[in-house]
Every structure is written in C-alpha cells, then in structure tokens.
XYZ file of C-alpha atoms in Angstrom:
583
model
C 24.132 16.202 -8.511
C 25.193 13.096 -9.848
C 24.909 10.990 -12.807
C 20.810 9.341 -12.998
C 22.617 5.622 -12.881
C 24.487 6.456 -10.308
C 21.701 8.115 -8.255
C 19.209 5.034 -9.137
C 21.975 2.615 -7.931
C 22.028 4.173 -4.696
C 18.023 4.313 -3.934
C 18.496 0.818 -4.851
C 21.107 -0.508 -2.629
C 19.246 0.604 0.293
C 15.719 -0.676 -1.319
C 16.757 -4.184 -2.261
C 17.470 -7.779 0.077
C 14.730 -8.768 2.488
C 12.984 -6.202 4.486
C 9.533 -7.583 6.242
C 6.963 -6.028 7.719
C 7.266 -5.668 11.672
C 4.434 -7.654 13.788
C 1.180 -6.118 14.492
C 0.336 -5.374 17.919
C -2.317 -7.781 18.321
C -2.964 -9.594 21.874
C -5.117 -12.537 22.331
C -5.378 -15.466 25.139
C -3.580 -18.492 23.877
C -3.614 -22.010 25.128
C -0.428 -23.775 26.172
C 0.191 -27.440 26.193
C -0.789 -27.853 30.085
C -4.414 -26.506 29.312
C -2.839 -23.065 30.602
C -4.523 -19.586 29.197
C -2.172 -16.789 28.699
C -2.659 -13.300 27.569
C 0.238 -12.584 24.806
C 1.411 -9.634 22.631
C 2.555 -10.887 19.106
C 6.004 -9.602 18.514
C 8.963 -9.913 15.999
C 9.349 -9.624 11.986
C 10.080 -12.055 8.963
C 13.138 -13.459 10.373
C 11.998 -13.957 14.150
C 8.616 -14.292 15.685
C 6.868 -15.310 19.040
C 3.465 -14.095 21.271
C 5.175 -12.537 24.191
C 3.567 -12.586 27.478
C 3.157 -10.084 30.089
C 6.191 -11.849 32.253
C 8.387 -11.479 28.915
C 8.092 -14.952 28.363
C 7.912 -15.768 24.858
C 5.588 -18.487 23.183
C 5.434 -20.028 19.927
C 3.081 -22.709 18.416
C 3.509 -26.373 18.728
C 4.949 -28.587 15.884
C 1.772 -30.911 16.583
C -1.083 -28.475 16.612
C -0.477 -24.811 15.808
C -3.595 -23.706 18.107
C -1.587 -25.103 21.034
C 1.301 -23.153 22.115
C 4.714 -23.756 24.209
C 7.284 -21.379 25.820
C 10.818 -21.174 23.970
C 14.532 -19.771 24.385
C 14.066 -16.675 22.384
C 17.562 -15.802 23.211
C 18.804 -18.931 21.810
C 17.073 -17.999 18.482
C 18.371 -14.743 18.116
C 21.657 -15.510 16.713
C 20.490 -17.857 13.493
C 17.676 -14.948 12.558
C 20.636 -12.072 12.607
C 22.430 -14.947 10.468
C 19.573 -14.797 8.433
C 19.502 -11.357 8.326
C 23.045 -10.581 7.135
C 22.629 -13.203 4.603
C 20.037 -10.900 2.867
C 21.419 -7.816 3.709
C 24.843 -9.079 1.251
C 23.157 -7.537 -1.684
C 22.780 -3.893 -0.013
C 26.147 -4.150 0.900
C 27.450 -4.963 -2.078
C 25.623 -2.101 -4.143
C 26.705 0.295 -1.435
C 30.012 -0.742 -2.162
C 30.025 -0.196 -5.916
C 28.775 3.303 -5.433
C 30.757 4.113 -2.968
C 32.987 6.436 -4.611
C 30.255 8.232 -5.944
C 29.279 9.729 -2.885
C 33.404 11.358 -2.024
C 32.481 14.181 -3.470
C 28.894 15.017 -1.579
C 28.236 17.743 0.553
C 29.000 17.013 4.450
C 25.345 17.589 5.032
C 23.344 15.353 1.495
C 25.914 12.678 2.644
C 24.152 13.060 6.409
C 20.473 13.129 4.633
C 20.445 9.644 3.409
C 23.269 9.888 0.672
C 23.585 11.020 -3.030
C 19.727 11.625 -3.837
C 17.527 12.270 -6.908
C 14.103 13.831 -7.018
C 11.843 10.995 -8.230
C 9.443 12.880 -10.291
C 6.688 11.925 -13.079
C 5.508 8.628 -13.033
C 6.333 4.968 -12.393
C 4.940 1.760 -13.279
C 4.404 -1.007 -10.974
C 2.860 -4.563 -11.275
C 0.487 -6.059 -8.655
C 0.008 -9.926 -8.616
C -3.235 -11.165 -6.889
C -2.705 -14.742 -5.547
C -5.107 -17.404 -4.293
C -4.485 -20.851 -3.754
C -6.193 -24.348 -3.923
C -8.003 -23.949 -0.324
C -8.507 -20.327 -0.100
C -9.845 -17.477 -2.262
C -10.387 -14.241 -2.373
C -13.174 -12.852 -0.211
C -16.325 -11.934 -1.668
C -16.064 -8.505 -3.887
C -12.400 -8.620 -4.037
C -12.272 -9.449 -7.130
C -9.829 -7.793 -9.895
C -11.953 -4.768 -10.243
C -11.783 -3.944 -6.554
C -8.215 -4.241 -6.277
C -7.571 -1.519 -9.316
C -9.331 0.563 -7.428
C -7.412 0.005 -3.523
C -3.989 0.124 -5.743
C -4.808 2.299 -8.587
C -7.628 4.647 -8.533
C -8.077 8.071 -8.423
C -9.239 10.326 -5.204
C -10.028 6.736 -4.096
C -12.956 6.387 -0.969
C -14.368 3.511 0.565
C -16.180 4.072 3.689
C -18.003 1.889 4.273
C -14.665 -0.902 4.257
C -12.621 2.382 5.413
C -10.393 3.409 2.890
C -9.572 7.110 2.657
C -7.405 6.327 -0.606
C -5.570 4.366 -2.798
C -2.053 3.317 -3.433
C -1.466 5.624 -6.012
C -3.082 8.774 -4.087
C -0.768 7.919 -0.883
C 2.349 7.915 -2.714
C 0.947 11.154 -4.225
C 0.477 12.812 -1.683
C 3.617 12.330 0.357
C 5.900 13.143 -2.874
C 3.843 16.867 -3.016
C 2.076 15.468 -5.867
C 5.490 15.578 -7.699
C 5.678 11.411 -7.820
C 2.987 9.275 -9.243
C 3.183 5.165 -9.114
C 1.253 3.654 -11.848
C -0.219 0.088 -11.241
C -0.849 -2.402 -13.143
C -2.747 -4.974 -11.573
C -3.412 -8.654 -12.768
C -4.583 -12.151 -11.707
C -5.836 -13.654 -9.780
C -3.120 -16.824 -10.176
C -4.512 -19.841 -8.514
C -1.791 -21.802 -6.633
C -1.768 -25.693 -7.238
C -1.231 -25.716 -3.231
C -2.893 -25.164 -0.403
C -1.617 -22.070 1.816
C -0.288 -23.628 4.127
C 2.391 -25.314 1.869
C 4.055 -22.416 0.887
C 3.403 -20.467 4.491
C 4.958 -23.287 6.490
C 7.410 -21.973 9.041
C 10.507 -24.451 9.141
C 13.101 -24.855 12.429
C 15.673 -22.435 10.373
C 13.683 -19.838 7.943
C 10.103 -18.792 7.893
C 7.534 -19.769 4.740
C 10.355 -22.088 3.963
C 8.345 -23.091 0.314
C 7.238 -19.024 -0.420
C 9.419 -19.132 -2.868
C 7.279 -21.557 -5.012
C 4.242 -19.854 -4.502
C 6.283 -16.496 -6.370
C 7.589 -18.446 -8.916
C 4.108 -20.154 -9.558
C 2.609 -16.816 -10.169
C 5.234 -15.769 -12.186
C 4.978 -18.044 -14.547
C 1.461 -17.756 -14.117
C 1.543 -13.248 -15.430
C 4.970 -13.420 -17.616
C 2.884 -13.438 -20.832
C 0.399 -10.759 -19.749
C 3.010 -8.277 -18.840
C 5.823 -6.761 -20.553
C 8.276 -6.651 -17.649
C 10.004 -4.269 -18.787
C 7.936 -1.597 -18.166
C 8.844 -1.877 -14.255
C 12.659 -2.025 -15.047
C 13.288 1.550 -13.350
C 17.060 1.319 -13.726
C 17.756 -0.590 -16.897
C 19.419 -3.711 -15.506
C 17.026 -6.011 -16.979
C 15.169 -6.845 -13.699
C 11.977 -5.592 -12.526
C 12.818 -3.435 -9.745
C 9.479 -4.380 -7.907
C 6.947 -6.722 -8.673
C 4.305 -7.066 -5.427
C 2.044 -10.309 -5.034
C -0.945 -9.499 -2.983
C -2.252 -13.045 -1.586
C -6.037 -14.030 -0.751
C -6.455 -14.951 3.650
C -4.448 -13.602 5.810
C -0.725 -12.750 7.183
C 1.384 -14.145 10.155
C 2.127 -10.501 11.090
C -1.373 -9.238 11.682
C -2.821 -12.081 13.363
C -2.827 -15.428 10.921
C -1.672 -18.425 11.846
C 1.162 -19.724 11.307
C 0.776 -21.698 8.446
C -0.138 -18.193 6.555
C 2.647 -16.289 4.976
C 4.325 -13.217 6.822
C 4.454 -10.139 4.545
C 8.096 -9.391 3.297
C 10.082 -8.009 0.574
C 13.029 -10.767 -0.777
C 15.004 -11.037 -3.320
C 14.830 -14.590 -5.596
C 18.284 -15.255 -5.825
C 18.221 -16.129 -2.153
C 16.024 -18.825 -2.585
C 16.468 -22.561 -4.406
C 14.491 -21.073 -7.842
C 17.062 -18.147 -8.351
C 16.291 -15.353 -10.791
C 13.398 -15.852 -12.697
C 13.889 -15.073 -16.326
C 11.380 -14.350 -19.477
C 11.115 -13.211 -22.837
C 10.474 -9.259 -21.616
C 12.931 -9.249 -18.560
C 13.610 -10.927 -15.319
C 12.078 -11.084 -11.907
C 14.340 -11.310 -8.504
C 13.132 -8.585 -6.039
C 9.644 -9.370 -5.003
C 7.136 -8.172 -2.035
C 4.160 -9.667 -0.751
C 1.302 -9.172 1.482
C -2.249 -10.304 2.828
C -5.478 -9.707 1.746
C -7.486 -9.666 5.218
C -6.661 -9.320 8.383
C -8.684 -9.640 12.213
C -11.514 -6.919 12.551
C -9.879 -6.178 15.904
C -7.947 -7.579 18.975
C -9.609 -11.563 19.835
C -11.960 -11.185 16.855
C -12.998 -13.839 14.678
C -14.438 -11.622 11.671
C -12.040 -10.626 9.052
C -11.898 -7.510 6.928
C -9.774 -6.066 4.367
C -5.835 -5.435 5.498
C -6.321 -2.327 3.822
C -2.672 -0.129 1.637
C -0.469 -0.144 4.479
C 1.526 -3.004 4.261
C 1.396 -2.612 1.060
C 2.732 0.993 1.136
C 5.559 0.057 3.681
C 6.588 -3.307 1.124
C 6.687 -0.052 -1.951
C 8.913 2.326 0.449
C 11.725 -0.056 0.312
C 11.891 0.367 -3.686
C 12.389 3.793 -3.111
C 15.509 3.267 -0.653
C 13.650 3.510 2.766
C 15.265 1.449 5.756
C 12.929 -0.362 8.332
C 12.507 1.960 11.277
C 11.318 -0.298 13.944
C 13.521 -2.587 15.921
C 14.469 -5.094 13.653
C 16.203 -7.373 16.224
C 13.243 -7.759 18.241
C 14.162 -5.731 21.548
C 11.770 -3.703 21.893
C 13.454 -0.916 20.962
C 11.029 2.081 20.263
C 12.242 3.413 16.872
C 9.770 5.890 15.364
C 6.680 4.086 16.161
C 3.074 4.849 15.172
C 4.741 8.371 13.135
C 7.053 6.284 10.389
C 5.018 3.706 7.682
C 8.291 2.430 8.132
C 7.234 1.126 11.853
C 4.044 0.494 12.960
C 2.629 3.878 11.206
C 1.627 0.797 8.542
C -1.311 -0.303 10.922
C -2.577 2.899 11.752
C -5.916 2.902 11.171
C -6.487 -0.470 11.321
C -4.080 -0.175 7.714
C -6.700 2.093 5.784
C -4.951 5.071 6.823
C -0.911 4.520 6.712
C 0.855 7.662 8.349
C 2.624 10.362 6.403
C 6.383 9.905 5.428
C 8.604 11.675 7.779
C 10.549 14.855 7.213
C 13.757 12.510 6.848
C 11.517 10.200 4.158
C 10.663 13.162 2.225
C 13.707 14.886 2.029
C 15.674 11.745 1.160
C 13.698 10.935 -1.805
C 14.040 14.519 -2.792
C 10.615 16.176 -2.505
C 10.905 18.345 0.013
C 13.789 20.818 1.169
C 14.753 21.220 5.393
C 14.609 24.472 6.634
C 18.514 25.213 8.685
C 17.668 26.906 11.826
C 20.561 28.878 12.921
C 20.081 32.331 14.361
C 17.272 33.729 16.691
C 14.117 33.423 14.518
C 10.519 33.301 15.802
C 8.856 30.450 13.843
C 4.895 31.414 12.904
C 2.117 29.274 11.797
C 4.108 26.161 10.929
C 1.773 24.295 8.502
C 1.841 20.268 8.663
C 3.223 17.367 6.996
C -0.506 16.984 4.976
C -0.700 20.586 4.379
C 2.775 19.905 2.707
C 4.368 22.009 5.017
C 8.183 21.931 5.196
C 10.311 20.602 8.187
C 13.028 22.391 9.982
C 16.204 20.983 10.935
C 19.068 21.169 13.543
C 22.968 20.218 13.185
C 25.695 19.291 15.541
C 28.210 21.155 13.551
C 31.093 19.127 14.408
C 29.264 15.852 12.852
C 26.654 16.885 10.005
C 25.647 13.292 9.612
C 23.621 13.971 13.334
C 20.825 16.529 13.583
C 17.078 16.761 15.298
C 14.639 17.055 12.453
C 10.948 18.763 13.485
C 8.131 18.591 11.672
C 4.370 19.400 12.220
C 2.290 16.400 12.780
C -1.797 16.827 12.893
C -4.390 14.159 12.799
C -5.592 15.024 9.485
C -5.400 13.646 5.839
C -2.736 10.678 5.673
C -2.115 11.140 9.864
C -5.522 10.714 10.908
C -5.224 7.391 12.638
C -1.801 9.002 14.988
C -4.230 8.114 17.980
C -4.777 11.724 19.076
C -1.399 12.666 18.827
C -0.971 16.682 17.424
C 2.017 18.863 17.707
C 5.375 19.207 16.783
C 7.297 16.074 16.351
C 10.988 15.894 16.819
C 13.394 13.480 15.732
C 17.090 13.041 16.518
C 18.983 11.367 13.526
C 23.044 10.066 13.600
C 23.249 9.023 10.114
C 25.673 5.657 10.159
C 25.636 4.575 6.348
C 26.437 0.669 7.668
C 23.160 0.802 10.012
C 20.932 2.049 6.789
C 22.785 -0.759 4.715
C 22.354 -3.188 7.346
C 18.769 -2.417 8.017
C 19.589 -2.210 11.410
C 18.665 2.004 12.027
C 16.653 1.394 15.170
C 18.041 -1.752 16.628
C 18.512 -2.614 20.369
C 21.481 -4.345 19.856
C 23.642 -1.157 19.449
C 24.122 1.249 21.687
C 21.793 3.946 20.145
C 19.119 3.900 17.998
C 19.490 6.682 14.771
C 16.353 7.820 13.561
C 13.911 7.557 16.709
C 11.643 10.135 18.226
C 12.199 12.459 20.851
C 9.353 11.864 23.363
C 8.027 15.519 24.892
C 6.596 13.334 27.776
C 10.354 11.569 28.444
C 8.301 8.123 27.412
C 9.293 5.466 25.592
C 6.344 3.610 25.966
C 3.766 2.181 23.189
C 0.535 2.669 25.103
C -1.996 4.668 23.195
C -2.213 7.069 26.685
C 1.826 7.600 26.175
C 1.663 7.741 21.944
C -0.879 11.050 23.022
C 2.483 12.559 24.944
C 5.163 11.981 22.255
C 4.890 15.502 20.088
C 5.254 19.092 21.695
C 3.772 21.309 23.613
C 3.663 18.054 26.104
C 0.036 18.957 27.975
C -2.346 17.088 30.548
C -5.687 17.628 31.173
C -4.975 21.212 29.678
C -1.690 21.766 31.665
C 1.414 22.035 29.954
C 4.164 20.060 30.923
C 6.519 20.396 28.497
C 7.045 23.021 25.939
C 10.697 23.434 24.972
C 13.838 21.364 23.877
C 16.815 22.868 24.983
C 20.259 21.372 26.541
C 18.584 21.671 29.672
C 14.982 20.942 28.904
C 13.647 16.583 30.213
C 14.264 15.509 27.446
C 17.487 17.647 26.984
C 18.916 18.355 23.098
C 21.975 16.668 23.691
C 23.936 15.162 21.245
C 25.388 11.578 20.890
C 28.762 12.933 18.929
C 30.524 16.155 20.710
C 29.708 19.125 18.874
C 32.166 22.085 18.066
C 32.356 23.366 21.321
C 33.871 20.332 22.831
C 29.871 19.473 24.844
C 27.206 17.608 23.989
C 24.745 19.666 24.102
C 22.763 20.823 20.778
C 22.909 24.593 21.643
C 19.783 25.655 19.858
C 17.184 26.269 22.356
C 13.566 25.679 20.866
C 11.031 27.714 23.415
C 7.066 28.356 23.686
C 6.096 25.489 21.738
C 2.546 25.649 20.772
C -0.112 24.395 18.775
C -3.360 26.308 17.712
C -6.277 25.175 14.864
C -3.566 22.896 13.507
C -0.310 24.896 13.095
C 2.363 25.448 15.097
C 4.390 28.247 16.669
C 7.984 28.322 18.638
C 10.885 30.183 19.364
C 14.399 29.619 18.187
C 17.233 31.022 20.156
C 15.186 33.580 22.110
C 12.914 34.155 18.929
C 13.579 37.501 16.988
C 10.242 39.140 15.490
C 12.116 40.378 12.915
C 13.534 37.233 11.440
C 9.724 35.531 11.353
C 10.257 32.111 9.540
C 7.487 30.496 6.970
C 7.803 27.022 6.109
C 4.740 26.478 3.374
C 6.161 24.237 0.652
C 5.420 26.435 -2.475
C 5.527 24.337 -6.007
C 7.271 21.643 -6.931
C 10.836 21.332 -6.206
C 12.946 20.825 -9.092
C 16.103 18.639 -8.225
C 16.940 18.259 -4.469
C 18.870 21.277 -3.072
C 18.809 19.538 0.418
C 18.700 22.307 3.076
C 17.412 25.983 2.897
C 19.431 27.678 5.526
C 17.790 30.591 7.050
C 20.028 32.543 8.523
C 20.762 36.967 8.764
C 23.318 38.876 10.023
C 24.962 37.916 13.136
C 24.268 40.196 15.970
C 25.561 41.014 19.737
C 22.323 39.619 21.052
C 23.049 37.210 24.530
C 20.731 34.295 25.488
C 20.808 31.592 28.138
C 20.879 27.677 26.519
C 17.230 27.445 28.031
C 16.316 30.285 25.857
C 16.086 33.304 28.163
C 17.336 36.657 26.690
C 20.339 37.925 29.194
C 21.381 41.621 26.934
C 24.381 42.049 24.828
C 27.464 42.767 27.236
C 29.043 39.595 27.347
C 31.554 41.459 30.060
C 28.739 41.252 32.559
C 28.319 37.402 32.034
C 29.265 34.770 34.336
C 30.674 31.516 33.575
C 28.830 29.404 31.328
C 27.239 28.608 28.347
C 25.931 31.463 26.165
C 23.936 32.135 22.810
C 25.272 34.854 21.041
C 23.915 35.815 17.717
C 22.909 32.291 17.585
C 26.127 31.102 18.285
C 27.179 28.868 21.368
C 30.042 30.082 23.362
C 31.827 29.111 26.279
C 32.761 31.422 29.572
C-alpha cells in the first residue's frame, strides 16, 4: 500500500472539477411559441440541458418567457458543453498526472479496481451551508433543526415526508459501518438576490452568476466554522463544503431560472479561491431543497439525501456513471447513486453503492471466481454481502463484477428489480479522469450493466428485467451468462486464448427469500463458496481469490459437464479444471 498522501491525492483527482447531477426523468406537456402542446422528457446535466420530445426533438425555454418553449440544434450545442467539460476536467487531469508514478508499482488487478486505494475508515467532518435568498425561503419546518437531522442524525426516520435515513446513516451503511461522515450544519445565509440572479442560464454556461451566490455564503459561515476541520488532505483547502439552497433545482423539475445541482471548483469561476483566517474554500457542491411531488404536479416536497449523497460520492473519488454527453447512453441506471439510483425513491431512498464503489473506496474485498465452485446463499449488497468477480486474464483492467441486489434497506426504491446484478467493467484511467465512463461518444461504455432481458431500455417494465434469473409471469427466460448465453460474456479486449469470450460459464441462476444461488464452471459441491462480509476489513487487500486444486474435470462454455477424457472431445472450446482450452 502506498504512502496516506499519496493515496488521498489519488481519491482526490478523481473527486475534484465539476461533476453535476444528471437530469431527472420528469415529463410534462410544455407550450411552444405557436400555442403548440408537447409531451417532453427532461434530459441532460450541468453543462447541457433540453425537454426532449417523443420525435427526439429537443426543446428549450424562450429568452422572452421561460414558460414558453422553442425547438433547438442540440447537435450544434454539443461541442461548446464538451468544451466546457474539459475545461473542468483540467484539474483531474492534472492530479492524475502528479501521481502518476505512484501507481507503476500496483498490482495488474488494484490498478484495474479504480487505482492505488485506501480504506477510508473512522470519521470525517463535513460542512453543510443552508442558503435562501431575497425572494425565496425555506419551506415551512425546514428550518436548521430539521436539516441536522436529514444530514446528521442517528437511525434517522421520517415517514411521514419519507425518509428512511440520514446522510450520515447512508454513508454508514454502504462503508460496512467502517466510514462515518460527520456534519456540521449551519445557516441559513440569506442571499442579497433573488434566485433567479444567480440561477440564470447564459448562451455559453449554465447559472452563469452561481458563483456569487457561493461566495456570498461564504463569507456569510467563515467565522462560524473553523475550516480546517474539513481539510481531509492537508493542503489548506476544504476538500468539500456543500450549500444546500431553499426552492428548487433545474434537474428535478425547476425552472430555469433555479440553479442545477453540481459540484465545481472556485477557481473556475471570476471570484477564484476563496481564502480565510482558518483555511480556504475552492471545491464546492450544491443542491435543492424541494422538488415536484410527482410527474405534472404542482405541490412540492422535500428533494430528500440523494442528490446530496451523489454531490458527497465525488469527494470520495467516484466518477459520474450516467451518460455524461447526453446520448442516451444507458450506463448503470437506477442501480449506481452515481446515475439515476439518486432519484430512487422519489430521493428518500438513494440506491446502494455498487460492488465496484465499495471495493474502490476499500470496504469491501471481491471474491475471484476461478475454478468450478457452486455458489450458495449469496447474501446482498444491504446484508453487506460480498461481490464476486470475473477477469479477462489477458487485460486485468476488464472484468464482470456480480453482486446481489434485493429491494430492501438502501435498494428499496430499485422498482421491483431482485436478483443478481452483473456488471462488465474495462477500466480506462483517461475515461475515469475525464468523467466520461459511460459516454455515447466512445465506442463502449465501461462500467454499465449487463441486462438479463438483452434491454437497454429505461422503462420501469424493462428496469424489472435487468438482474438474473431473467423471469416473466413466473417463466424463466434467462438464467445463465456464458459465451454463448443472449447476452453472451464476451469480452471487449481478447483474452488469453486469443477469443473474446469470458470463459467462465455462470449457470442455474436463482433467487429464493432474498439470496442467491448459481453455478460456476459446472458448479462443484465440494468447493461451496460463502460470500458474508465478516468484520471490518482492515486495509484493502482487493480480491480474495477462491480457487483449489486444479482437476481433469471437462465442461462445455455453456456450462454442461462433458467427463474428463479430453481424447474423446471434438473440436472446440472446453473448461477444464476451470481453465479454457482450445481443440
């Protein structure tokens, strides 16, 4: 393991420059300048927005009257947001760059997990900023009280506004109870402006004056607070200071004249670094207070942690997994806080982390699968159970991750989706760096899910289809993953054997009372694999390989057992003792 400092860097050079929030997928019927109704679809992020209609024609608001809307090149705006984009993505690089050598000496397969890691362990402090401005407050009962409670408290409930927890208890919960973030929470700080001011959307750059509203609020704390209490790696900054402001967000359904959540850095924008007495402030996030009660709805309700919680995950090094170019591109969906796992649950109830979350930040250890083994009684992601994991041996940096995914605890809003989730990674350090792991505009996306229905669709019917055994109506469709399974296991990078194709046939997928069974390489009763997470993991040792002593044992790739005289074979492709050969 290396040096803390040099470990800290590294979380950090993926966690800093602008990351936003992606769109919510709200529809509503707007009106366009001709008196026309259309039914849109917002879509987009910080850097590039527009309500796309069924057609794919994409609508924006007039520069007269924002309740009025007109169609727009979106194509034509594509190149000055990835401008954008690249402009704040210069500080990742740059970090990445002085750390660089640092990571020579890694293991093949840490390198492939996200880089040189640390275990973040004990606790954390973090400072909250609550916001209001001139024309808009905070609703009734949110009042400083409330809010140390939604960030801070303990076993935190709320049903009756739907909160399940706090903050604090999610970030808890996902690190095994190994991580704790302590809030501090202050304000509010009025704003001498109205909201619109500092949430006006220019030609070039979105909430062109948001900058002001930061500084304003800064000033506003920076003698209540000793900043350097939230200076994780001792460089004099903050590492994350989060302003939570009163109305609501572009991205879940505001106007916009409202500001769309996003995590920046200062010295982007005209102010620059903000310096005091006890430290200095650059990296900032922000988010909304309310949001729509649901799709066309006039009544607003809280926005509830998961913005918030996505906006956090960036300080520990985690990349944006949606699309981040806008295409559409289906990333890890409704399954990654990272993606649109932020709104399930109308926000109360922000997914788990994934297996590749967890294991980068060091909390949990993956599980090699190797050799025939029959897998029992998987337990899930909120029983902390631990995820297995796949490699194309020829290229460590790509491997299928699986995990155990129930609609309990933190993944109770997955829209009815149970079962074994698994998800092909091809670890690119640039497209991490770049914030660019899921985007259309390459040729593959690398860290997106492996549908068990073959769908890439976003419907709530399709979401239902995406983790194994793939069943309708009571009928299974679908339960394996093999090189010759729909979807196959094939690999984007040629493994050792010259193919494709993955090699390690996963058969009998099933679920039962929340836990999950399967076969690996023909199973083997005698190799019977647990993966319950037991204690607290002290440093990250990255992958537990599993593994016994290779036998004579003959399988097809679909995972039928064929003997053990390979002389009576045919031409092919053959598991032996869990190794692929070729006939």
């Amino acid at each position: 393991m290396k040096k803390l400092y040099l470990m800290l860097s590294m979380l950090f050079a993926f966690g800093a420059a602008a990351n936003a929030v992606p769109a919510k997928k709200l529809q509503k019927v707007i009106t366009l300048t001709n008196g026309t109704q259309v039914s849109v679809e917002l879509r987009g992020d910080e850097y590039l927005s527009w309500w796309e209609g069924t057609d794919g024609t994409a609508y924006r608001t007039t520069a007269a009257d924002e309740n009025v809307f007109e169609a727009f090149d979106l194509e034509a705006q594509k190149p000055a947001a990835a401008a954008r984009r690249a402009r704040t993505e210069q500080g990742r690089v740059a970090r990445l760059a002085r750390v660089k050598n640092s990571l020579k000496g890694a293991d093949d397969k840490m390198r492939g997990l996200g880089g040189d890691h640390i275990t973040y362990k004990g606790v954390k402090k973090g400072l909250v900023v609550l916001v209001d401005f001139k024309n808009k407050k905070f609703a009734d009962g949110h009042d400083l009280e409330y809010y140390k409670n939604v960030i801070n408290g303990k076993d935190f409930t709320d049903e009756e506004e739907g909160y399940v927890g706090s903050v604090r208890d999610y970030f808890l919960a996902q690190s095994n109870g190994q991580f704790e973030l302590d809030f501090d929470v202050v304000g509010p700080v009025t704003m001498s402006k109205n909201y619109g001011y500092y949430g006006n959307d220019g030609a070039y750059q979105k909430d062109e004056k948001v900058y002001e509203m930061i500084k304003e609020a800064c000033d506003g704390i920076q003698d209540k607070v000793n900043l350097k209490d939230y200076d994780w790696d001792g460089d004099g900054e903050a590492d994350q200071v989060f302003f939570l402001y009163a109305g609501l967000g572009q991205a879940s359904g505001g106007s916009a004249s409202t500001i769309w959540p996003h995590e920046s850095e200062l010295r982007y924008w005209p102010c620059g670094v903000l310096s005091y007495s006890t430290g200095k402030i650059n990296t900032y996030a922000c988010a909304n207070e309310l949001q729509p009660e649901g799709q066309n709805s006039s009544r607003y309700i809280s926005a509830g942690i998961g913005t918030i919680c996505h906006e956090f995950s960036h300080c520990l090094g985690f990349a944006d997994m949606y699309d981040t170019t806008g295409g559409g591109g289906y990333g890890m969906s409704v399954f990654d806080v990272m993606d649109q796992g932020s709104y399930n649950g109308n926000g109360f109830v922000p997914c788990n982390y994934t297996a590749f979350e967890r294991i980068y930040a060091g909390w949990v250890e993956a599980i090699e699968l190797i050799d025939p083994a029959t897998v029992k009684d998987m337990k899930s992601v909120s029983d902390y159970g631990r995820p297995f994991i796949m490699y194309n041996y020829k290229n460590t940096n790509e491997y299928f991750l699986m995990e155990n995914r129930q609609n309990t605890g933190w993944d109770e809003g997955l829209y009815g989706s149970n079962g074994l989730l698994i998800t092909h990674v091809n670890y690119v350090p640039s497209r991490w760096a770049n914030n660019s792991v899921n985007s259309s505009a390459e040729k593959i996306q690398c860290c997106t899910v492996v549908n068990a229905d073959g769908s890439r669709e976003n419907t709530q019917y399709s979401l239902q289809g995406d983790l194994y055994p793939y069943e309708v109506k009571g009928v299974t469709m679908n339960d394996e993953f093999t090189d010759e399974s729909e979807p196959a296991a094939k690999l984007y990078t040629k493994n050792s054997d010259n193919s494709y194709a993955l090699g390690i046939p996963i058969t009998q997928i099933k679920r039962s009372k929340g836990s999950v069974s399967f076969l690996v390489c023909g199973g083997d009763d005698k190799n019977v694999i647990d993966n319950t997470f037991n204690g607290v993991v002290d440093g990250i040792n990255g992958v537990t390989v599993v593994k016994k002593t290779v036998d004579n044992r003959i399988y097809s790739i679909d995972g039928r057992y064929l003997g053990t005289d390979a002389s009576a074979l045919g031409k092919g492709i053959y598991v032996v003792g869990g190794k692929k050969i070729v006939k």
